[in-house]
Coordinates of C-alpha atoms and ligand atoms in Angstrom, one line a residue:
M1 CA 1.5 0.4 9.5
Q2 CA -1.6 -1.0 8.0
A3 CA -3.2 -0.3 11.7
L4 CA -2.3 3.1 11.2
G5 CA -4.5 3.7 8.5
I6 CA -1.6 3.9 5.7
P7 CA -1.7 2.5 2.8
T8 CA 1.2 -0.3 1.8
R9 CA 2.1 -2.3 -1.6
E10 CA 2.7 -5.4 -1.2
F11 CA 7.1 -5.7 -1.8
T12 CA 8.8 -8.6 -0.3
V13 CA 12.9 -8.4 -0.8
G14 CA 13.3 -10.7 2.2
S15 CA 16.5 -9.7 3.9
F16 CA 18.0 -9.9 0.0
Q17 CA 17.3 -13.4 0.0
A18 CA 18.3 -15.7 -3.5
G19 CA 14.8 -16.7 -4.6
G20 CA 11.6 -17.2 -3.5
R21 CA 10.6 -14.3 -6.6
P22 CA 11.3 -14.0 -9.7
I23 CA 14.9 -13.4 -10.4
E24 CA 16.8 -12.5 -13.4
H25 CA 20.1 -14.2 -13.2
F26 CA 23.8 -13.5 -14.6
D27 CA 26.9 -15.5 -14.0
G28 CA 29.7 -13.8 -13.1
T29 CA 30.3 -13.6 -16.7
G30 CA 27.6 -11.6 -16.7
R31 CA 25.4 -14.0 -19.1
P32 CA 21.6 -14.7 -18.1
M33 CA 20.6 -17.6 -16.4
D34 CA 18.4 -20.4 -17.7
A35 CA 16.2 -22.0 -15.2
A36 CA 18.2 -24.8 -14.0
A37 CA 21.2 -22.6 -13.4
S38 CA 19.2 -20.6 -11.0
E39 CA 17.8 -22.9 -9.3
R40 CA 21.5 -24.6 -9.3
W41 CA 22.3 -21.6 -7.7
I42 CA 19.8 -20.8 -5.0
C43 CA 20.1 -24.7 -3.7
D44 CA 24.1 -23.7 -3.2
V45 CA 23.4 -20.6 -1.0
E46 CA 20.6 -22.3 0.9
A47 CA 22.4 -24.8 1.8
V48 CA 25.6 -22.4 2.6
D49 CA 23.4 -20.8 4.2
A50 CA 22.4 -23.5 6.7
A51 CA 25.7 -24.8 7.3
L52 CA 26.1 -20.0 7.9
A53 CA 23.1 -20.8 11.1
E54 CA 25.4 -23.6 12.6
Q55 CA 29.2 -21.5 12.0
I56 CA 27.5 -19.1 13.9
A57 CA 26.6 -21.2 16.4
A58 CA 29.2 -22.2 17.1
S59 CA 31.8 -19.6 16.6
D60 CA 33.8 -17.3 19.2
P61 CA 33.8 -14.0 20.6
G62 CA 35.8 -11.2 18.6
D63 CA 34.5 -13.6 15.6
S64 CA 33.4 -11.2 12.1
Y65 CA 30.9 -11.9 9.9
L66 CA 33.6 -13.2 7.2
D67 CA 35.3 -15.3 9.7
V68 CA 31.9 -17.9 9.8
T69 CA 30.6 -17.4 6.8
E70 CA 34.7 -18.6 5.3
R71 CA 34.5 -21.5 7.5
A72 CA 30.9 -22.5 6.0
L73 CA 32.4 -22.3 2.6
D74 CA 35.2 -24.0 2.8
A75 CA 33.3 -26.7 4.3
S76 CA 31.0 -26.3 1.0
G77 CA 32.7 -28.8 -1.0
L78 CA 31.7 -26.6 -4.0
D79 CA 34.1 -25.5 -6.6
A80 CA 35.9 -22.4 -6.6
E81 CA 33.9 -20.8 -9.0
R82 CA 30.4 -21.6 -7.5
I83 CA 32.5 -20.5 -4.6
D84 CA 33.2 -17.7 -4.8
E85 CA 29.3 -16.7 -6.3
I86 CA 28.7 -16.7 -2.7
R87 CA 31.1 -15.4 -1.0
E88 CA 30.4 -12.4 -3.2
F89 CA 26.1 -12.8 -2.0
F90 CA 27.0 -13.0 1.3
R91 CA 29.3 -10.3 1.1
H92 CA 26.1 -8.2 -0.7
R93 CA 23.6 -9.0 1.7
V94 CA 25.9 -7.7 4.8
E95 CA 26.7 -4.7 2.9
E96 CA 22.4 -3.9 2.0
Q97 CA 21.2 -5.1 5.4
C98 CA 23.5 -3.2 7.5
G99 CA 25.4 -1.1 5.6
A100 CA 29.0 -2.7 6.4
W101 CA 32.0 -4.3 5.1
I102 CA 31.4 -8.3 6.0
G103 CA 34.7 -7.8 7.5
D104 CA 34.1 -5.5 9.9
L105 CA 30.5 -7.5 11.5
D106 CA 30.4 -9.5 14.7
A107 CA 29.4 -13.3 13.7
H108 CA 26.1 -12.2 15.2
G109 CA 25.5 -9.1 13.1
L110 CA 22.4 -10.6 11.5
D111 CA 21.1 -12.0 14.2
E112 CA 17.9 -10.4 14.0
D113 CA 17.6 -10.4 10.6
G114 CA 14.3 -12.6 10.0
I115 CA 11.0 -10.9 8.4
D116 CA 7.7 -12.3 9.3
G117 CA 5.0 -11.8 6.7
D118 CA 5.4 -9.5 3.9
E119 CA 7.4 -6.9 3.3
V120 CA 6.0 -3.5 1.8
I121 CA 6.0 0.3 0.4
F122 CA 4.8 3.2 1.4
P123 CA 3.7 4.5 -2.0
R124 CA 3.3 8.1 -0.7
G125 CA 6.6 7.9 1.0
Y126 CA 7.8 7.0 4.4
D127 CA 7.1 10.2 6.4
E128 CA 3.2 9.5 6.1
I129 CA 4.4 8.1 9.2
P130 CA 5.7 10.7 11.8
H131 CA 2.7 12.7 9.2
R132 CA 0.4 11.0 10.9
I133 CA 1.1 10.4 14.5
S134 CA 1.8 13.8 14.9
V135 CA -1.2 14.8 14.3
G136 CA -2.5 17.3 17.3
L137 CA 1.4 18.0 18.6
D138 CA 3.5 20.8 18.5
V139 CA 6.3 19.5 16.3
R140 CA 8.8 22.3 15.5
L141 CA 11.3 21.6 12.2
S142 CA 14.4 23.1 11.7
H143 CA 15.6 23.7 15.5
A144 CA 19.1 21.8 15.3
V145 CA 19.4 21.2 19.1
R146 CA 23.2 21.7 20.2
T147 CA 22.9 21.4 23.7
I148 CA 20.8 19.6 26.3
R149 CA 21.6 20.5 29.5
R150 CA 20.7 18.5 33.2
T151 CA 19.9 20.1 36.2
D152 CA 17.7 19.3 39.9
D153 CA 14.9 20.9 37.9
G154 CA 14.7 19.2 34.7
C155 CA 16.7 19.0 31.1
L156 CA 16.7 22.0 29.1
A157 CA 17.4 21.2 25.2
R158 CA 19.6 24.2 23.7
T159 CA 18.5 24.9 19.5
D160 CA 19.4 27.8 17.8
D161 CA 16.0 29.1 17.6
G162 CA 15.3 29.3 21.0
D163 CA 15.6 26.6 24.6
F164 CA 12.8 24.3 25.4
S165 CA 12.7 22.4 29.1
A166 CA 10.8 19.8 30.2
Q167 CA 10.8 17.3 33.2
Q168 CA 12.3 14.7 30.8
V169 CA 13.8 14.7 27.2
V170 CA 13.7 11.4 25.3
V171 CA 16.5 11.7 22.5
T172 CA 16.0 10.5 19.2
V173 CA 18.8 12.2 16.7
P174 CA 20.6 8.8 14.6
L175 CA 23.7 7.0 16.1
G176 CA 25.6 9.2 13.7
V177 CA 25.0 12.0 15.0
L178 CA 25.4 11.0 18.5
K179 CA 28.7 9.5 17.8
A180 CA 29.6 12.8 15.6
A181 CA 29.1 14.4 19.0
T182 CA 27.6 17.4 17.6
I183 CA 24.7 17.7 20.5
A184 CA 26.7 18.6 23.4
F185 CA 25.3 16.9 26.8
D186 CA 25.8 18.2 30.4
P187 CA 27.0 17.3 32.3
P188 CA 28.8 14.6 29.9
L189 CA 27.5 11.5 29.3
P190 CA 28.0 8.5 31.8
E191 CA 30.2 5.3 30.2
A192 CA 26.5 3.8 30.2
A193 CA 25.6 6.1 27.3
T194 CA 29.2 6.8 25.7
G195 CA 29.8 2.5 25.8
P196 CA 26.8 1.5 23.8
I197 CA 27.6 4.7 21.1
A198 CA 30.8 3.9 20.4
R199 CA 30.5 0.1 20.4
L200 CA 27.9 0.0 17.7
G201 CA 28.6 1.1 14.2
M202 CA 26.3 3.0 11.9
G203 CA 26.7 1.9 8.4
V204 CA 26.2 4.1 4.8
F205 CA 23.4 2.0 2.6
N206 CA 22.2 4.8 -0.8
K207 CA 19.5 4.0 -3.1
I208 CA 20.0 4.9 -6.5
F209 CA 16.8 4.9 -8.6
V210 CA 16.9 5.6 -12.4
Q211 CA 14.0 5.7 -15.2
F212 CA 14.6 4.4 -18.5
P213 CA 12.2 5.3 -21.7
E214 CA 11.8 1.4 -22.2
R215 CA 11.1 -1.5 -20.0
F216 CA 14.5 -3.9 -21.0
W217 CA 14.1 -6.7 -18.7
R218 CA 11.1 -9.4 -18.3
A219 CA 7.9 -8.4 -17.6
D220 CA 7.7 -10.7 -14.4
T221 CA 11.1 -9.6 -13.2
Y222 CA 11.1 -9.0 -9.7
V223 CA 14.9 -8.4 -9.2
V224 CA 17.6 -8.0 -11.5
R225 CA 20.5 -9.6 -10.0
A226 CA 24.7 -10.5 -11.3
L227 CA 26.9 -12.6 -9.7
G228 CA 30.0 -13.6 -8.8
E229 CA 33.1 -11.1 -11.0
A230 CA 29.9 -9.4 -12.9
G231 CA 27.9 -7.8 -9.9
E232 CA 31.4 -7.4 -8.1
R233 CA 30.6 -3.5 -7.7
W234 CA 26.4 -3.3 -9.1
H235 CA 24.9 -6.7 -8.0
S236 CA 20.5 -6.3 -7.8
W237 CA 18.0 -4.3 -9.6
Y238 CA 14.8 -4.2 -8.0
D239 CA 11.7 -3.2 -10.8
V240 CA 9.6 -0.5 -8.3
S241 CA 7.9 0.6 -12.0
S242 CA 4.6 0.1 -10.7
I243 CA 5.1 3.1 -8.0
S244 CA 5.7 5.4 -10.5
G245 CA 4.5 3.8 -13.9
I246 CA 7.4 4.5 -15.4
P247 CA 10.6 2.0 -16.1
T248 CA 12.1 2.9 -13.1
L249 CA 15.4 0.1 -11.6
L250 CA 16.4 0.7 -7.7
T251 CA 20.1 0.0 -7.2
F252 CA 21.8 -0.1 -4.0
A253 CA 25.3 1.5 -3.4
A254 CA 26.0 0.4 0.5
G255 CA 29.5 0.0 3.0
P256 CA 32.7 0.9 1.2
L257 CA 31.3 1.3 -2.1
G258 CA 28.3 3.7 -0.4
R259 CA 31.0 5.6 1.0
H260 CA 32.9 6.0 -1.8
L261 CA 30.2 7.4 -4.3
Q262 CA 29.3 9.8 -1.9
T263 CA 31.9 11.2 -2.6
R264 CA 31.4 11.3 -6.9
P265 CA 28.7 13.6 -8.5
D266 CA 25.9 11.7 -9.3
A267 CA 25.6 11.7 -13.1
E268 CA 29.0 9.8 -12.4
V269 CA 27.6 7.7 -9.9
V270 CA 24.0 6.9 -12.4
A271 CA 26.5 6.4 -15.7
D272 CA 28.3 3.4 -13.4
S273 CA 25.9 2.0 -13.1
V274 CA 24.1 2.3 -16.1
G275 CA 27.3 0.5 -16.9
A276 CA 26.9 -2.1 -15.4
L277 CA 23.6 -3.3 -16.9
R278 CA 24.5 -2.3 -20.9
A279 CA 27.5 -5.0 -19.5
L280 CA 24.1 -7.8 -19.3
Y281 CA 21.6 -6.5 -21.4
G282 CA 24.0 -4.6 -24.3
D283 CA 22.1 -1.3 -26.3
A284 CA 18.8 -2.7 -24.9
V285 CA 19.8 0.0 -22.1
G286 CA 18.3 2.9 -23.8
E287 CA 19.6 6.2 -21.8
P288 CA 17.9 7.5 -18.9
I289 CA 15.2 10.2 -18.5
D290 CA 15.7 10.7 -14.7
S291 CA 17.3 9.7 -11.8
W292 CA 17.6 9.8 -8.2
V293 CA 21.1 9.5 -5.8
T294 CA 20.6 9.4 -1.7
R295 CA 24.0 10.2 0.1
W296 CA 22.9 9.3 4.1
G297 CA 26.3 9.5 4.6
D298 CA 26.9 13.2 4.1
D299 CA 24.0 15.2 5.8
P300 CA 24.9 16.1 9.5
F301 CA 21.2 14.9 10.6
A302 CA 21.6 11.4 9.7
A303 CA 25.3 10.5 9.1
G304 CA 25.3 7.5 8.2
S305 CA 21.8 5.2 7.5
Y306 CA 21.4 2.7 10.4
S307 CA 23.3 0.7 13.0
H308 CA 25.0 -2.5 13.2
L309 CA 26.8 -4.6 15.4
P310 CA 30.7 -4.6 14.7
V311 CA 32.7 -6.9 16.4
G312 CA 32.8 -6.1 19.3
A313 CA 30.0 -4.9 20.3
S314 CA 27.1 -7.1 21.7
H315 CA 22.9 -7.2 21.0
H316 CA 22.6 -5.4 25.0
D317 CA 24.4 -2.1 23.4
H318 CA 21.6 -1.5 22.4
D319 CA 18.7 -1.5 24.6
A320 CA 21.5 -0.3 27.4
L321 CA 21.9 3.0 24.6
A322 CA 17.7 4.0 25.9
G323 CA 18.8 4.0 29.4
P324 CA 16.9 5.9 31.6
F325 CA 20.0 7.8 32.9
E326 CA 20.2 10.1 35.8
G327 CA 18.2 13.7 35.5
G328 CA 15.3 12.1 33.2
L329 CA 17.1 11.4 30.3
H330 CA 16.1 8.9 27.7
F331 CA 17.4 7.8 24.1
A332 CA 15.0 6.2 21.2
G333 CA 14.9 5.4 17.7
E334 CA 16.4 2.4 16.2
A335 CA 20.3 2.2 17.4
T336 CA 18.4 1.9 20.2
W337 CA 16.0 -1.5 20.0
G338 CA 17.8 -4.4 20.0
A339 CA 15.1 -6.9 19.1
E340 CA 15.8 -5.6 15.4
P341 CA 17.6 -2.5 14.7
A342 CA 17.6 -0.7 11.8
T343 CA 14.4 -1.0 11.5
V344 CA 11.4 1.5 11.2
G345 CA 9.5 -0.9 13.9
A346 CA 12.5 -0.5 16.2
A347 CA 12.5 3.3 16.1
Y348 CA 8.3 3.1 16.7
R349 CA 8.6 0.3 19.0
S350 CA 12.2 2.3 21.7
G351 CA 9.6 5.6 21.4
H352 CA 6.8 3.8 22.5
R353 CA 9.0 2.4 25.5
A354 CA 10.4 6.1 26.6
A355 CA 6.7 7.2 26.9
E356 CA 5.5 3.9 28.8
R357 CA 8.6 4.9 31.0
I358 CA 8.3 8.3 31.6
L359 CA 3.9 8.3 31.9
G360 CA 5.1 5.3 34.3
H361 CA 2.0 3.0 33.4
A362 CA 1.7 1.0 30.1
V363 CA 0.6 2.1 26.3
D364 CA -1.7 0.1 24.4
L365 CA -0.1 0.4 21.0
A366 CA -3.1 -1.9 19.4
E367 CA -5.5 1.5 20.9
F368 CA -3.0 4.2 20.6
A369 CA -2.9 3.1 16.4
K370 CA -6.5 2.7 16.4
H371 CA -6.3 6.1 17.4
V372 CA -4.4 7.9 14.8
A373 CA -6.1 5.7 12.0
E374 CA -9.4 7.4 13.2
S375 CA -8.7 10.9 13.7
T376 CA -6.0 11.0 10.7
A377 CA -9.0 9.5 8.7
D378 CA -10.2 12.6 6.8
H379 CA -6.8 14.0 6.8
P380 CA -4.8 12.5 4.1
P381 CA -1.1 13.7 3.9
G382 CA -0.1 17.3 3.1
D383 CA -3.5 19.1 4.3
D384 CA -1.7 20.2 7.6
S385 CA 1.4 18.3 8.7
P386 CA 4.4 20.4 9.6
Y387 CA 6.1 17.9 7.4
Q388 CA 5.0 18.7 4.4
H389 CA 6.7 22.5 4.8
Ligands
FAD401 C1 18.4 4.4 2.4 C2 17.2 3.4 3.6 C3 16.4 2.2 3.8 C4 15.9 1.8 4.7 N1 15.3 0.9 4.6 C5 14.2 0.0 5.4 C6 12.9 -0.6 5.5 O1 12.9 -1.2 4.4 N2 12.3 -1.2 6.5 C7 12.9 -0.5 7.4 O2 11.6 -0.7 8.1 N3 13.9 0.3 7.8 C8 14.5 0.9 6.7 N4 15.6 2.0 6.7 C9 15.8 2.3 8.4 C10 14.5 3.5 8.3 O3 14.8 4.1 7.7 C11 15.6 4.1 10.3 O4 15.6 2.6 11.2 C12 14.6 4.5 11.1 O5 13.7 5.5 9.4 C13 14.9 5.2 12.2 O6 14.4 6.3 12.7 P1 15.1 7.1 14.3 O7 13.5 7.1 14.8 O8 15.3 6.2 14.8 O9 15.6 7.9 13.2 P2 15.5 8.9 11.9 O10 14.1 8.6 11.1 O11 16.9 8.9 11.5 O12 15.0 10.7 12.4 C14 15.8 10.9 13.5 C15 15.9 12.9 13.2 O13 16.2 13.6 14.5 C16 16.8 14.8 13.8 N5 18.1 15.3 14.3 C17 19.2 15.4 13.6 N6 19.8 15.9 14.1 C18 19.6 16.6 15.4 C19 19.6 17.7 15.8 N7 20.8 17.9 16.4 N8 18.3 18.7 16.4 C20 17.4 18.4 16.8 N9 16.9 16.6 15.7 C21 17.8 16.0 14.6 C22 17.2 14.2 12.4 O14 16.9 15.1 11.6 C23 15.7 12.9 11.9 O15 14.2 13.7 11.7 C24 16.0 2.0 6.0 C25 17.5 3.2 5.8 C26 17.6 4.2 5.0 C27 18.5 4.8 5.5

């Protein structure tokens, strides 16, 4: 994204890492852990993670991530309390990375989860990506597509605000929207598309940002993490104060907890997570001055947060969904990119793949990024983007 000229700030959470950054750990009873206890915990996770990789490699079709996790924990020789804490950590990792319950995820569901290099935050918001790459294009917002018809003469997309025809069409709605079947395809989609849509899963991963009058966590803390029972519901709070300049923690509600909390009012969700912080820090936790709660699973234009691999699905299902299908129909978006699904990178690359297939020739992504950076250098977000309205 740096190649597109978008400012970023390094913030590496490293696929829900156990260590590697200053993490303020609390044990299962909610007591702060000293450096030695934290170090032992990190070593425990690393050792079981290595055993887990072997169990995944040896797993059979139909094994869930929970199955392979339990086998690795059984073989660890650790005492029951340490096993419980690591079990909880693996469950939370699946929830955060996939938005899914560990028992529903395929044993290979986190195979593509590695991240090379730094992770970054976009201080001006993620929508700067579509803002930049759409400069000069005719983008129509608030045109919900209801039907996509394919005929011998091409494709027709029917929206509430008119019809749009083209020789070929690229459908980039989220997998959750395809699963909900809110867009009618005429003729109906072939099994080569409906199979992957049915087999792949759409997870829920929501964010809760809370701003406080005073910082009560350590100055160098990257993440506050509660282990075992103390972290059963709320376990990780990331310090994102540097973005707003106000003491701010970000926590997540994902998988079954995320789905449940979408049925509760924002105030209750925030109070629940702040209550969990008070169990760790006591009265030092002041009354929140502001908060934000996302509800991706409730959004009819998202119907979830990102895709994952339930038991019975395969990595090939992602790429198979891209098509192309008869009548010039293509799919793109994160769920159609098997090499790193559930990411912005996947969405970007899948769009590039669809463009190359339609154009019938290669498109150099580095050249494209250079062109975007040059043509948007004088257009900071907010100037004339349709995304600002
Ligand atoms: C809370 C959260 C945190 C995340 N964190 C990260 C991260 O740290 N790193 C990372 O790489 N990825 C992250 N992701 C995933 C990433 O955001 C997605 O993978 C990516 O945005 C998917 O892009 P997409 O183009 O496939 O789909 P989307 O960005 O969802 O775009 C689909 C578009 O289709 C539109 N649409 C839906 N239905 C219709 C319709 N009927 N008619 C017309 N338009 C329609 C929607 O309004 C939307 O604009 C995160 C996602 C969430 C929810």
